[in-house]
Coordinates of N, CA and C in Angstrom, one line a residue:
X705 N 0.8 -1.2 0.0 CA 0.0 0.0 0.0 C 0.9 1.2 0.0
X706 N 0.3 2.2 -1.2 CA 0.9 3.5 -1.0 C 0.6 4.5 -0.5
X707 N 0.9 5.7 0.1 CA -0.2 6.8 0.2 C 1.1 7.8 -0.5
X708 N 0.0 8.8 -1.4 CA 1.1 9.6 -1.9 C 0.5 11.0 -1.6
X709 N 1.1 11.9 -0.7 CA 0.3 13.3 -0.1 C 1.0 14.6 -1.1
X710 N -0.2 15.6 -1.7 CA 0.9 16.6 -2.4 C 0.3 17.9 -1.1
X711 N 1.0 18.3 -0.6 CA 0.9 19.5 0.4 C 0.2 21.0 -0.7
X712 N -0.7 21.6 0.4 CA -1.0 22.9 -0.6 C -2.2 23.6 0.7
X713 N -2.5 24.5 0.3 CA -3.7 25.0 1.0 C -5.1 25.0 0.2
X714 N -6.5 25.0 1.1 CA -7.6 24.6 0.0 C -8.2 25.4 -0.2
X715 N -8.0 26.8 0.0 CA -9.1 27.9 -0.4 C -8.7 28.0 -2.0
X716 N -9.7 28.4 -2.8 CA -9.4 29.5 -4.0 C -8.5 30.2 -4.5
X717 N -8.5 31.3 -3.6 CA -7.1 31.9 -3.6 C -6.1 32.0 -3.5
X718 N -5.8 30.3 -3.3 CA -4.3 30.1 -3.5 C -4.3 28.7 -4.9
X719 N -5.3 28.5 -5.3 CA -5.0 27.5 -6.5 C -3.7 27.8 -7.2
X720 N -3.7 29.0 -7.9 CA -2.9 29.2 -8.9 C -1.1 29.5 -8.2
X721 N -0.7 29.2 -6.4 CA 0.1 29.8 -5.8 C 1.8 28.7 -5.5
X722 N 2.6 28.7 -5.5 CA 3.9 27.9 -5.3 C 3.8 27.2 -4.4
X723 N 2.9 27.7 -3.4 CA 2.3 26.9 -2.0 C 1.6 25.9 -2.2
X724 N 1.0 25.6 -3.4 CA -0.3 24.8 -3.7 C 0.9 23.7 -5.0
X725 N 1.5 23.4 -5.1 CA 2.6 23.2 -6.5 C 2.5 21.3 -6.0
X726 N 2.2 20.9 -4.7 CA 2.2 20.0 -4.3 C 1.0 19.7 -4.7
X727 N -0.1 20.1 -4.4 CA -1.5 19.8 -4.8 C -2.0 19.8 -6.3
X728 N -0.8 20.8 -7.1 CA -1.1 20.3 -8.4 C -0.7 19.4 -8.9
X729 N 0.5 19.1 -8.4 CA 1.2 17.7 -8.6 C 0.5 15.9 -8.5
X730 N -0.1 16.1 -7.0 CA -1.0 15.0 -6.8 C -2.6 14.7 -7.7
X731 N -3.0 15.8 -8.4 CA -4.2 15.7 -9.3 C -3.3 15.4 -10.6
X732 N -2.5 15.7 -11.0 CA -1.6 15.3 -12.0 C -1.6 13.4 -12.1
X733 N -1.2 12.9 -10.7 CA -0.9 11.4 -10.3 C -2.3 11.0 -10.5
X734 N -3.2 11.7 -9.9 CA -4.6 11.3 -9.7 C -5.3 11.1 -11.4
X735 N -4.8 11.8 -12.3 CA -5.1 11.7 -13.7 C -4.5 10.9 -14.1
X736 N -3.3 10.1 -13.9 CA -2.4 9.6 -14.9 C -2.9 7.7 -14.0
X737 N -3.3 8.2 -12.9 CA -3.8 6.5 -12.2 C -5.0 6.3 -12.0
X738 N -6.3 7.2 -13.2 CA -7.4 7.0 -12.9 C -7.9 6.7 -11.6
X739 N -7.5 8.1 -10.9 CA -8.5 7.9 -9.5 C -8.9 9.6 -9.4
X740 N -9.9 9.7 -8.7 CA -10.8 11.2 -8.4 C -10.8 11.0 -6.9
X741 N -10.6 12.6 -6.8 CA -10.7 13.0 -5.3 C -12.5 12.7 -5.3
X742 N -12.9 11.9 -4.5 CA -14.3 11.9 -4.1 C -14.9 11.7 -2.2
X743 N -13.7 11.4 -2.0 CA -13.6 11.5 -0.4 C -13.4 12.6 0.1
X744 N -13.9 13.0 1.4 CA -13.0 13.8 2.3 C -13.2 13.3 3.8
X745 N -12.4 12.7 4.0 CA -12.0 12.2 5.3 C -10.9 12.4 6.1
X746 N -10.5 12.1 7.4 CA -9.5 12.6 7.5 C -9.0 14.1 7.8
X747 N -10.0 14.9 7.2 CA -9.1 16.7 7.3 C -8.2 16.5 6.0
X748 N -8.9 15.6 4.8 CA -8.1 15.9 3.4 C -9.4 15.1 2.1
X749 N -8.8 15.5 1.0 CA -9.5 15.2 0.4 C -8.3 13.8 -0.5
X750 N -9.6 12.3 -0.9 CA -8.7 11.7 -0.9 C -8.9 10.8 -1.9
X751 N -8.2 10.5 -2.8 CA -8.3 9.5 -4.1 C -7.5 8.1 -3.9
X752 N -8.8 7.2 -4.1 CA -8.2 5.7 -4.0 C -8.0 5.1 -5.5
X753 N -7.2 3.9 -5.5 CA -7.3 3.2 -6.5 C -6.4 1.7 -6.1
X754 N -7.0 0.7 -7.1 CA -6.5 -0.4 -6.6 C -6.8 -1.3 -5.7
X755 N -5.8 -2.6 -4.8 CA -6.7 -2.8 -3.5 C -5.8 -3.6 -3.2
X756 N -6.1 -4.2 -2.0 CA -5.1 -4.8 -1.4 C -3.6 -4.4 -0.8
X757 N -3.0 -5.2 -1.0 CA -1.0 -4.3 -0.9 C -1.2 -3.6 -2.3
X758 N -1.6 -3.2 -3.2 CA -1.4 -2.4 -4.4 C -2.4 -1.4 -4.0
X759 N -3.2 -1.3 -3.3 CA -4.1 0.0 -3.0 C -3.0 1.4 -2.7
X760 N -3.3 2.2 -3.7 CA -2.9 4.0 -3.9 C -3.6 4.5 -3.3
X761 N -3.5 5.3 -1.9 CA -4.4 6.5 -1.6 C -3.2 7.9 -1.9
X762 N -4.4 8.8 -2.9 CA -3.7 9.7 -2.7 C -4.2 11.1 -2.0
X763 N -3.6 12.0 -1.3 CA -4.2 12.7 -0.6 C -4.0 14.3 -0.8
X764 N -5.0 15.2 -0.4 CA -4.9 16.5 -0.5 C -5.4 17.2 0.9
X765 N -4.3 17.4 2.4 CA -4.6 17.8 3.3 C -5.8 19.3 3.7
X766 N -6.6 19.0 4.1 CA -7.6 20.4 4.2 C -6.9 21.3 5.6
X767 N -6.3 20.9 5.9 CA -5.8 21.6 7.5 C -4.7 23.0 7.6
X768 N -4.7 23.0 5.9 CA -3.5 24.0 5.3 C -2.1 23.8 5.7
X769 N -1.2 24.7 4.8 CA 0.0 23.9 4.9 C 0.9 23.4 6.1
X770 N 1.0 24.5 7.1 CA 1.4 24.6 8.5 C 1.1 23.4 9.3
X771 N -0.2 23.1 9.2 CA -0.8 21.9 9.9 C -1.1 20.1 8.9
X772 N 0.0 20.1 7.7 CA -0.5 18.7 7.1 C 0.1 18.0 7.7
X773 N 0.5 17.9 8.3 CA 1.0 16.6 9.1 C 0.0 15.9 10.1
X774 N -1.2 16.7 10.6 CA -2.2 16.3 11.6 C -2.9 15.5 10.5
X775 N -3.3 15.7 8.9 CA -4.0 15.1 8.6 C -3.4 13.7 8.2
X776 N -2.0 14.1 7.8 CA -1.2 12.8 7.4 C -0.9 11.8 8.2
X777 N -0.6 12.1 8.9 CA -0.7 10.8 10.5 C -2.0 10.6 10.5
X778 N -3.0 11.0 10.5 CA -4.3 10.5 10.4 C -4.9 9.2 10.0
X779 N -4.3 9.5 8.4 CA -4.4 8.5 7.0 C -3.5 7.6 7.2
X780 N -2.2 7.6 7.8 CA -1.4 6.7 7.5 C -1.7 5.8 8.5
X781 N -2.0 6.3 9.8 CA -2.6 5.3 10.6 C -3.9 4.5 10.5
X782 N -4.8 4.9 10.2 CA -5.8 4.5 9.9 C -5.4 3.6 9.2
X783 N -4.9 3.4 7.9 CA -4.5 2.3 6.4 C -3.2 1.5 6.8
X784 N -2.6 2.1 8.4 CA -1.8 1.2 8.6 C -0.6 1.0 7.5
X785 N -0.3 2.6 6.9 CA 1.0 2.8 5.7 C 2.1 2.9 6.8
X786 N 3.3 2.4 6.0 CA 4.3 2.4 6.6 C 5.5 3.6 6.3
X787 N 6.1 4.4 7.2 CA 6.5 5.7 6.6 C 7.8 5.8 5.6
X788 N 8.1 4.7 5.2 CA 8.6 4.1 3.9 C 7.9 4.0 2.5
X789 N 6.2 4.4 2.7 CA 5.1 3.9 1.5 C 5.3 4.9 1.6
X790 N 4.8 6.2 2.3 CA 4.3 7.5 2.6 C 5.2 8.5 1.3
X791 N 4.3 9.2 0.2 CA 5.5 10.2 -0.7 C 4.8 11.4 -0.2
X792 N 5.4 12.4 -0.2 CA 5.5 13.9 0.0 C 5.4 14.8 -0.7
X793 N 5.0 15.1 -1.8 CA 5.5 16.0 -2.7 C 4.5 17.5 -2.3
X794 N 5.8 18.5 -2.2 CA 5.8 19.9 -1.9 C 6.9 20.8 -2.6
X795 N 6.2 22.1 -2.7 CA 7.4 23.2 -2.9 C 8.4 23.0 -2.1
X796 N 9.5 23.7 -2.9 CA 10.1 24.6 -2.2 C 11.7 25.0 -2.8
X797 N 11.6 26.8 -1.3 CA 12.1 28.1 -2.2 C 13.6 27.4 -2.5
X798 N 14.0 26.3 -1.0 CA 15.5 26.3 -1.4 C 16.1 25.3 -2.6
X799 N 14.9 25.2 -3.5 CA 15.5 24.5 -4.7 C 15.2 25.8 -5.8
X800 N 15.8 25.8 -7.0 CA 15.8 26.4 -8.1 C 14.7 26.2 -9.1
X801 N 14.1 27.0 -9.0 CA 12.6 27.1 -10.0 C 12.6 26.0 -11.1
X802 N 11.6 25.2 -11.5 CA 11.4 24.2 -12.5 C 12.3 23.1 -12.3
X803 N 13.3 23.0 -10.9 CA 13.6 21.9 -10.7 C 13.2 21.1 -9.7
X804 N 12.8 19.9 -10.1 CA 12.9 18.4 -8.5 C 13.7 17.9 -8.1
X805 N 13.3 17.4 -6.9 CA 14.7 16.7 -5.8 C 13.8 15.6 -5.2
X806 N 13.8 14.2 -5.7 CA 13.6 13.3 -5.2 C 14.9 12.8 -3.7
X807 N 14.0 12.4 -2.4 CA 15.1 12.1 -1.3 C 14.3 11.0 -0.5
X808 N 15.1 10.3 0.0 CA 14.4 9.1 0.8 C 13.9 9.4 2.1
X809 N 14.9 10.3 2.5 CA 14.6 10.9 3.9 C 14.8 12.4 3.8
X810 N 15.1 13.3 5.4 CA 15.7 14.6 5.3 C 15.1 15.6 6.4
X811 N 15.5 16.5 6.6 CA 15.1 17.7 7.2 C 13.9 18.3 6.3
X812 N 13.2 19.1 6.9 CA 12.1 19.6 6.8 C 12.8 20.9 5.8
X813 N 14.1 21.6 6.3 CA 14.9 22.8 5.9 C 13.7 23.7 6.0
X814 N 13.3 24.8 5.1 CA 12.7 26.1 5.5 C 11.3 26.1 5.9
X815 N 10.7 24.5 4.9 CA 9.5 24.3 5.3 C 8.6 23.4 6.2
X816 N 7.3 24.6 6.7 CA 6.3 24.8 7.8 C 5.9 23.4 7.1
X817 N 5.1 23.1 6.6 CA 4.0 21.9 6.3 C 5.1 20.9 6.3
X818 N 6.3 20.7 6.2 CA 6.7 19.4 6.0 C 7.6 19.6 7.4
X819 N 7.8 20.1 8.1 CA 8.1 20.3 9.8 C 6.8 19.5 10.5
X820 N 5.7 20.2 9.8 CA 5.1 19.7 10.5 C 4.1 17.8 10.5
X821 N 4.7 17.6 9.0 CA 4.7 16.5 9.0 C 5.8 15.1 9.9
X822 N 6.8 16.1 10.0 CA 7.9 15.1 10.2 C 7.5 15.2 11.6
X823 N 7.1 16.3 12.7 CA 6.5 16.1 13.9 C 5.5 15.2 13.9
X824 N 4.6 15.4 13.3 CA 3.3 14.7 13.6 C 3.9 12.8 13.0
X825 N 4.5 12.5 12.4 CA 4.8 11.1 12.3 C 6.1 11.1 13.0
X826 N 6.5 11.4 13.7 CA 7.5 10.9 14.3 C 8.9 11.0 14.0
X827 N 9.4 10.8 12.5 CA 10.2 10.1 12.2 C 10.4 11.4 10.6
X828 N 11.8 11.1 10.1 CA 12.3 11.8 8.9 C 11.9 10.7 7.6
X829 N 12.2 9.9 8.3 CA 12.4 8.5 7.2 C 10.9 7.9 6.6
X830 N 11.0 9.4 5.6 CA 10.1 8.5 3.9 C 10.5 9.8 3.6
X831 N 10.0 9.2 2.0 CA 10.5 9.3 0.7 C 9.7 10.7 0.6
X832 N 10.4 11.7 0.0 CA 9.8 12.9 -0.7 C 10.3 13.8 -2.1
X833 N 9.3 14.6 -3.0 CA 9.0 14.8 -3.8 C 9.6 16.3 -3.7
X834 N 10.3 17.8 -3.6 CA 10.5 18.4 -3.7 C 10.4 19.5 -5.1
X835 N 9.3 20.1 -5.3 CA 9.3 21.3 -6.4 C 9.6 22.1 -6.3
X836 N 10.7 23.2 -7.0 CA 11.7 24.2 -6.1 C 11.1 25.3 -7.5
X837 N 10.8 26.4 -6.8 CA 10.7 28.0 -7.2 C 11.7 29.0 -6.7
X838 N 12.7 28.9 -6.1 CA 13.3 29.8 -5.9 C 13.6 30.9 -7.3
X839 N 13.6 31.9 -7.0 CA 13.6 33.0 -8.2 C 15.0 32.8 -8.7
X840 N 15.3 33.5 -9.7 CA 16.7 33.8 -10.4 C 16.9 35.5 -9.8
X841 N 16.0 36.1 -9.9 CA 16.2 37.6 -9.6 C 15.9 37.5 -8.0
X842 N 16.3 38.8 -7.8 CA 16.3 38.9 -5.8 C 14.9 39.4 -5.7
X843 N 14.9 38.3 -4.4 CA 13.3 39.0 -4.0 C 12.7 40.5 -3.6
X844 N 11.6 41.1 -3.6 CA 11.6 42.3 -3.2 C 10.6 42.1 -2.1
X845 N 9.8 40.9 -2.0 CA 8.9 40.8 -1.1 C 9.1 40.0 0.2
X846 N 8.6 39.8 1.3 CA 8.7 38.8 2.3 C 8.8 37.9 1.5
X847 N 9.6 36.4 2.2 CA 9.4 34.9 1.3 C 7.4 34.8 1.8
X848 N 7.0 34.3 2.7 CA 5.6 34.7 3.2 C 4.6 35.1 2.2
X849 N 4.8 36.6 1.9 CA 3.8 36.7 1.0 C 4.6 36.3 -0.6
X850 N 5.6 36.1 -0.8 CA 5.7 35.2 -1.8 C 5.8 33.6 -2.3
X851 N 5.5 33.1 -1.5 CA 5.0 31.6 -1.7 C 3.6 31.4 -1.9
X852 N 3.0 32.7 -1.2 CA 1.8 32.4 -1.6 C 1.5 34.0 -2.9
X853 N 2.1 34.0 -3.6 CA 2.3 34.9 -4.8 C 1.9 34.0 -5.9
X854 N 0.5 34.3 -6.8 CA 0.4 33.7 -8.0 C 1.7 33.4 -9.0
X855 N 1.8 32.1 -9.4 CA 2.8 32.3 -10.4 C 2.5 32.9 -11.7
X856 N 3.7 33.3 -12.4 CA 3.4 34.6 -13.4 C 3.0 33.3 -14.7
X857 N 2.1 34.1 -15.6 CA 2.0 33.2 -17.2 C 3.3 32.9 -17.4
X858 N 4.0 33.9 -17.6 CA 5.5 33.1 -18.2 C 6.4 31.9 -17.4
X859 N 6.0 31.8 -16.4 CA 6.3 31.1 -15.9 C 5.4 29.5 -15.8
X860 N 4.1 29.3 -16.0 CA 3.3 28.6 -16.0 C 3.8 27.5 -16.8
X861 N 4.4 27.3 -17.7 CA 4.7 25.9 -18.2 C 5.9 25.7 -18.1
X862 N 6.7 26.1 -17.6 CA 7.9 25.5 -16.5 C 7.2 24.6 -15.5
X863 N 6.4 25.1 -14.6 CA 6.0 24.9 -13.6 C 4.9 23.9 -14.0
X864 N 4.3 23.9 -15.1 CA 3.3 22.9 -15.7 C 4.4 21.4 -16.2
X865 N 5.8 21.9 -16.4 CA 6.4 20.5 -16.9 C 7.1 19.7 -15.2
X866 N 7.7 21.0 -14.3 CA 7.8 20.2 -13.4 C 7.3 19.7 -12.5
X867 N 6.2 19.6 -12.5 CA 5.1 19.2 -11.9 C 4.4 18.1 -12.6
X868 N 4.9 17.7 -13.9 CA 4.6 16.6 -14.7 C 5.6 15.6 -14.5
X869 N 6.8 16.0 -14.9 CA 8.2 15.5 -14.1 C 7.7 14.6 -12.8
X870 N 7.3 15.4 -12.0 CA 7.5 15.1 -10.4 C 5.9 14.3 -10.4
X871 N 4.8 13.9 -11.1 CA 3.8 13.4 -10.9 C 4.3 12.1 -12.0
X872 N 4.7 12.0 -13.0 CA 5.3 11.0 -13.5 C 6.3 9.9 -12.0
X873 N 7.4 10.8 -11.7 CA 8.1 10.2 -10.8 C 6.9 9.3 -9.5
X874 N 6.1 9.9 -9.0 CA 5.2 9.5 -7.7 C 4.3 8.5 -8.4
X875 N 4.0 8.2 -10.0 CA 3.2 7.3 -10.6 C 4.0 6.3 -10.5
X876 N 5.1 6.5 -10.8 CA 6.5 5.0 -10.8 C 6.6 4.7 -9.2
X877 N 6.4 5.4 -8.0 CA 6.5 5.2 -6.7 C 5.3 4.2 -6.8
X878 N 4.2 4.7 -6.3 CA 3.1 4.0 -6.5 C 3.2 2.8 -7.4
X879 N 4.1 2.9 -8.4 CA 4.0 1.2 -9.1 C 4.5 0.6 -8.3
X880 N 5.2 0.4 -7.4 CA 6.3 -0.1 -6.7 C 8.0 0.0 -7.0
X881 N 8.1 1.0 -7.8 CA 10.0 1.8 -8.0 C 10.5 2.2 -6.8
X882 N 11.6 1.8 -6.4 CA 12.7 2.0 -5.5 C 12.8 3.7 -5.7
X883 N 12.8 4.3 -4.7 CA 13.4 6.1 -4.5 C 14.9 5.9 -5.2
X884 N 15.6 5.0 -5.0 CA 17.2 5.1 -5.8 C 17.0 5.3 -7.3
X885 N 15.9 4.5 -7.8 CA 16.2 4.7 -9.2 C 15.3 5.8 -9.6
X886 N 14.3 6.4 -9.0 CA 13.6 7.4 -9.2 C 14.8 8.9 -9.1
X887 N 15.5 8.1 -7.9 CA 16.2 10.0 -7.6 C 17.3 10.1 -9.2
X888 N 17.3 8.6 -9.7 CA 18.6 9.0 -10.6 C 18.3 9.3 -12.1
X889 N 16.5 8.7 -12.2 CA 15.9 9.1 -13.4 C 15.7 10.4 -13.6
X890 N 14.6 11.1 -12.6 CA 14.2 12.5 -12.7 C 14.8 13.3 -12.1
X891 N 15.9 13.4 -10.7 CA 15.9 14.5 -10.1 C 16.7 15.5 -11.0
X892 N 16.3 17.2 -11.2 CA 17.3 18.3 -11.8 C 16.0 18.4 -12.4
X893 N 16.3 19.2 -13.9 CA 15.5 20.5 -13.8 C 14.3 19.5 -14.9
X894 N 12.9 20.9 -14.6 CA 11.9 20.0 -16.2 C 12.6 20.0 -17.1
X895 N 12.1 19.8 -18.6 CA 12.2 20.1 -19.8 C 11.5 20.8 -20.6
X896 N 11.0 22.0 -19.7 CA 10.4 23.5 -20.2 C 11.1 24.1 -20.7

């Protein structure tokens, strides 16, 4: 059994935001493994497929980013996932825009929702999915209000390939592929 979580917040207002790049990512998986968010359980919304040891849940935390880890411990307990099955995929600033970084384990580094996952389960050890926006130019705004800053059109199909990238990579997780050979296929930049 897999569970594959993309981190994001669920208002409106942040669909289109670098904070949400995880949640686009998992509807991406959710299209490519014929499954629909039609649940909400848990404090997320949640797409099954399969059954047995091959059952995919994949999940979209409603608790916002700060707090996905309450929902994630939730699900994983409940289905009885082991934090080896568990994928993670989320932004973030300290990678280079349109690039992924598949890792087995790790620090949480700048980010709130994956701090707060690694508290709420215990443990560092599973596998995660990293989508990196950091800018090329210097910021002018808080990081704060720029994570949750629409991404620009011009930028939109970068960020539409690595987010395809990185939902490809979590479809091969979910088949049962080793994180080694995943990190050596995809990790570095899309092909935008």
């Amino acid at each position: 059994m897999k569970l594959i979580v993309g981190l994001g917040n669920p208002d409106k207002q942040y669909l289109n935001t670098f904070h949400n790049l995880g949640f686009m990512c998992v509807d991406k998986v959710a299209e490519k493994l014929g499954a629909e968010f039609k649940k909400e359980k848990f404090r997320a919304k949640l797409a099954e497929t399969g059954s047995g040891d091959n059952k995919i849940i994949l999940a979209k935390p409603l608790t916002y980013m700060n707090l996905s880890g309450e929902s994630v411990k939730e699900i994983a307990a409940f289905y009885k996932v082991a934090s080896k099955d568990i994928l993670i995929i989320y932004d973030d600033f300290d990678l280079k825009k349109g690039f992924i970084r598949i890792r087995e384990s790790g620090s949480a580094g700048t980010h709130n929702g994956m701090r707060n996952v690694i508290k709420e389960l215990g443990t560092e050890n599973f596998p995660r999915i990293r989508i990196g926006f950091k800018p090329v130019e210097p910021m002018i705004i808080p990081l704060i209000d720029y994570v949750l800053s629409g991404i620009k059109d011009e930028d939109k199909p970068l960020f539409s390939a690595a987010t395809d990238k990185a939902a490809l990579a979590a479809t091969d997780f979910a088949g049962g592929a080793d994180i080694l050979s995943l990190v050596q296929k995809y990790n570095g930049k899309s092909n935008a």
